[in-house]
Amino acid sequence: MIYHTEVNAMSVEAVAKSVAGSVFPSCTTSIQNVERASKVMEYLITGFASADLFSRELIEYFTTETKTSISRVEKFKYEFRFPKDVPRELERRQQRSFLC
């Protein structure tokens, strides 16, 4: 995730909302469309340094042209797995209880 709030003092949400109308001009017709466009922009902003979203070549091009650097920090990354010896039906019941 890329956050330069110490430099520009704007949160990702604020930046996303401020540019959503420029990127998606038709979104201004309703509040719901503005919210959707803002969520898309948040996704693009927070995932910008991810090679899964943009290729490494595009990221390098951006940093070269803008004479900036990008550092990527992943705050939360975890995985949950049931032990192999748990019966399948018990596992399903436990998963359902987590979702409800």
PDB file of C-alpha atoms in Angstrom:
ATOM      1  CA  MET A   1       0.000   0.000   0.000  1.00  0.00           C
ATOM      2  CA  ILE A   2       1.187   3.486  -0.773  1.00  0.00           C
ATOM      3  CA  TYR A   3       0.406   6.260   1.639  1.00  0.00           C
ATOM      4  CA  HIS A   4       1.959   9.699   1.420  1.00  0.00           C
ATOM      5  CA  THR A   5      -0.275  11.286   4.039  1.00  0.00           C
ATOM      6  CA  GLU A   6       2.776  12.765   5.773  1.00  0.00           C
ATOM      7  CA  VAL A   7       3.444  14.752   2.585  1.00  0.00           C
ATOM      8  CA  ASN A   8       0.014  15.629   1.235  1.00  0.00           C
ATOM      9  CA  ALA A   9      -2.092  15.243   4.399  1.00  0.00           C
ATOM     10  CA  MET A  10      -4.899  13.520   2.475  1.00  0.00           C
ATOM     11  CA  SER A  11      -6.189  10.049   3.178  1.00  0.00           C
ATOM     12  CA  VAL A  12      -6.665   7.515   0.403  1.00  0.00           C
ATOM     13  CA  GLU A  13     -10.427   7.960   0.725  1.00  0.00           C
ATOM     14  CA  ALA A  14     -10.150  11.735   0.319  1.00  0.00           C
ATOM     15  CA  VAL A  15      -7.906  11.467  -2.736  1.00  0.00           C
ATOM     16  CA  ALA A  16     -10.184   8.829  -4.274  1.00  0.00           C
ATOM     17  CA  LYS A  17     -13.282  10.990  -3.824  1.00  0.00           C
ATOM     18  CA  SER A  18     -11.541  14.084  -5.150  1.00  0.00           C
ATOM     19  CA  VAL A  19     -10.464  12.434  -8.420  1.00  0.00           C
ATOM     20  CA  ALA A  20     -13.372  10.033  -8.992  1.00  0.00           C
ATOM     21  CA  GLY A  21     -15.432  12.642 -10.845  1.00  0.00           C
ATOM     22  CA  SER A  22     -12.554  13.413 -13.213  1.00  0.00           C
ATOM     23  CA  VAL A  23     -11.834   9.774 -13.985  1.00  0.00           C
ATOM     24  CA  PHE A  24     -15.493   8.744 -14.178  1.00  0.00           C
ATOM     25  CA  PRO A  25     -17.441  11.858 -15.316  1.00  0.00           C
ATOM     26  CA  SER A  26     -20.742   9.970 -15.497  1.00  0.00           C
ATOM     27  CA  CYS A  27     -20.534   8.999 -11.811  1.00  0.00           C
ATOM     28  CA  THR A  28     -21.789  12.405 -10.687  1.00  0.00           C
ATOM     29  CA  THR A  29     -25.388  11.553 -11.567  1.00  0.00           C
ATOM     30  CA  SER A  30     -26.028   9.894  -8.204  1.00  0.00           C
ATOM     31  CA  ILE A  31     -24.496   9.458  -4.773  1.00  0.00           C
ATOM     32  CA  GLN A  32     -24.315   5.675  -5.245  1.00  0.00           C
ATOM     33  CA  ASN A  33     -22.310   6.110  -8.450  1.00  0.00           C
ATOM     34  CA  VAL A  34     -19.904   8.490  -6.708  1.00  0.00           C
ATOM     35  CA  GLU A  35     -19.388   5.939  -3.926  1.00  0.00           C
ATOM     36  CA  ARG A  36     -18.748   3.129  -6.433  1.00  0.00           C
ATOM     37  CA  ALA A  37     -16.307   5.253  -8.426  1.00  0.00           C
ATOM     38  CA  SER A  38     -14.547   6.231  -5.197  1.00  0.00           C
ATOM     39  CA  LYS A  39     -14.153   2.572  -4.221  1.00  0.00           C
ATOM     40  CA  VAL A  40     -12.622   1.810  -7.628  1.00  0.00           C
ATOM     41  CA  MET A  41     -10.199   4.706  -7.200  1.00  0.00           C
ATOM     42  CA  GLU A  42      -9.292   3.545  -3.669  1.00  0.00           C
ATOM     43  CA  TYR A  43      -8.516   0.100  -5.080  1.00  0.00           C
ATOM     44  CA  LEU A  44      -6.323   1.595  -7.804  1.00  0.00           C
ATOM     45  CA  ILE A  45      -4.516   3.908  -5.374  1.00  0.00           C
ATOM     46  CA  THR A  46      -3.831   1.327  -2.672  1.00  0.00           C
ATOM     47  CA  GLY A  47      -2.889  -1.372  -5.159  1.00  0.00           C
ATOM     48  CA  PHE A  48      -0.760   0.816  -7.399  1.00  0.00           C
ATOM     49  CA  ALA A  49       2.578  -0.710  -6.380  1.00  0.00           C
ATOM     50  CA  SER A  50       1.266  -4.238  -6.783  1.00  0.00           C
ATOM     51  CA  ALA A  51       2.611  -6.037  -9.831  1.00  0.00           C
ATOM     52  CA  ASP A  52      -0.662  -8.013  -9.774  1.00  0.00           C
ATOM     53  CA  LEU A  53      -2.605  -4.860 -10.638  1.00  0.00           C
ATOM     54  CA  PHE A  54      -0.107  -3.099 -12.903  1.00  0.00           C
ATOM     55  CA  SER A  55       2.902  -4.726 -14.521  1.00  0.00           C
ATOM     56  CA  ARG A  56       6.355  -4.069 -13.152  1.00  0.00           C
ATOM     57  CA  GLU A  57       7.245  -2.273 -16.398  1.00  0.00           C
ATOM     58  CA  LEU A  58       4.380   0.222 -15.977  1.00  0.00           C
ATOM     59  CA  ILE A  59       5.301   0.879 -12.362  1.00  0.00           C
ATOM     60  CA  GLU A  60       8.960   1.432 -13.319  1.00  0.00           C
ATOM     61  CA  TYR A  61       7.895   3.737 -16.158  1.00  0.00           C
ATOM     62  CA  PHE A  62       5.750   5.784 -13.767  1.00  0.00           C
ATOM     63  CA  THR A  63       8.542   6.129 -11.205  1.00  0.00           C
ATOM     64  CA  THR A  64      11.080   7.057 -13.884  1.00  0.00           C
ATOM     65  CA  GLU A  65       8.854   9.660 -15.534  1.00  0.00           C
ATOM     66  CA  THR A  66       7.728  11.244 -12.281  1.00  0.00           C
ATOM     67  CA  LYS A  67      11.182  10.927 -10.676  1.00  0.00           C
ATOM     68  CA  THR A  68       9.664   9.336  -7.580  1.00  0.00           C
ATOM     69  CA  SER A  69      10.090   6.076  -5.756  1.00  0.00           C
ATOM     70  CA  ILE A  70       7.497   3.647  -4.503  1.00  0.00           C
ATOM     71  CA  SER A  71       7.784   1.557  -1.395  1.00  0.00           C
ATOM     72  CA  ARG A  72       5.229  -1.149  -0.808  1.00  0.00           C
ATOM     73  CA  VAL A  73       4.135  -2.249   2.642  1.00  0.00           C
ATOM     74  CA  GLU A  74       1.651  -5.020   3.322  1.00  0.00           C
ATOM     75  CA  LYS A  75       0.033  -4.446   6.665  1.00  0.00           C
ATOM     76  CA  PHE A  76      -2.029  -7.621   7.019  1.00  0.00           C
ATOM     77  CA  LYS A  77      -1.423 -10.934   5.374  1.00  0.00           C
ATOM     78  CA  TYR A  78      -2.624 -14.072   7.052  1.00  0.00           C
ATOM     79  CA  GLU A  79      -4.106 -17.415   6.224  1.00  0.00           C
ATOM     80  CA  PHE A  80      -6.398 -19.712   8.168  1.00  0.00           C
ATOM     81  CA  ARG A  81      -6.601 -23.459   7.629  1.00  0.00           C
ATOM     82  CA  PHE A  82      -8.330 -26.202   9.522  1.00  0.00           C
ATOM     83  CA  PRO A  83      -6.161 -29.095  10.708  1.00  0.00           C
ATOM     84  CA  LYS A  84      -6.257 -32.111   8.385  1.00  0.00           C
ATOM     85  CA  ASP A  85      -7.677 -34.411  11.048  1.00  0.00           C
ATOM     86  CA  VAL A  86     -10.938 -32.429  11.431  1.00  0.00           C
ATOM     87  CA  PRO A  87     -13.894 -34.309   9.894  1.00  0.00           C
ATOM     88  CA  ARG A  88     -15.289 -32.574   6.787  1.00  0.00           C
ATOM     89  CA  GLU A  89     -18.818 -32.127   8.202  1.00  0.00           C
ATOM     90  CA  LEU A  90     -17.496 -30.560  11.403  1.00  0.00           C
ATOM     91  CA  GLU A  91     -15.362 -28.217   9.308  1.00  0.00           C
ATOM     92  CA  ARG A  92     -18.406 -27.109   7.290  1.00  0.00           C
ATOM     93  CA  ARG A  93     -20.448 -26.461  10.430  1.00  0.00           C
ATOM     94  CA  GLN A  94     -17.639 -24.387  11.921  1.00  0.00           C
ATOM     95  CA  GLN A  95     -17.268 -22.374   8.721  1.00  0.00           C
ATOM     96  CA  ARG A  96     -21.017 -21.679   8.655  1.00  0.00           C
ATOM     97  CA  SER A  97     -20.920 -20.540  12.291  1.00  0.00           C
ATOM     98  CA  PHE A  98     -18.150 -18.042  11.429  1.00  0.00           C
ATOM     99  CA  LEU A  99     -20.217 -16.603   8.579  1.00  0.00           C
ATOM    100  CA  CYS A 100     -23.410 -16.124  10.585  1.00  0.00           C
TER     101      CYS A 100
END
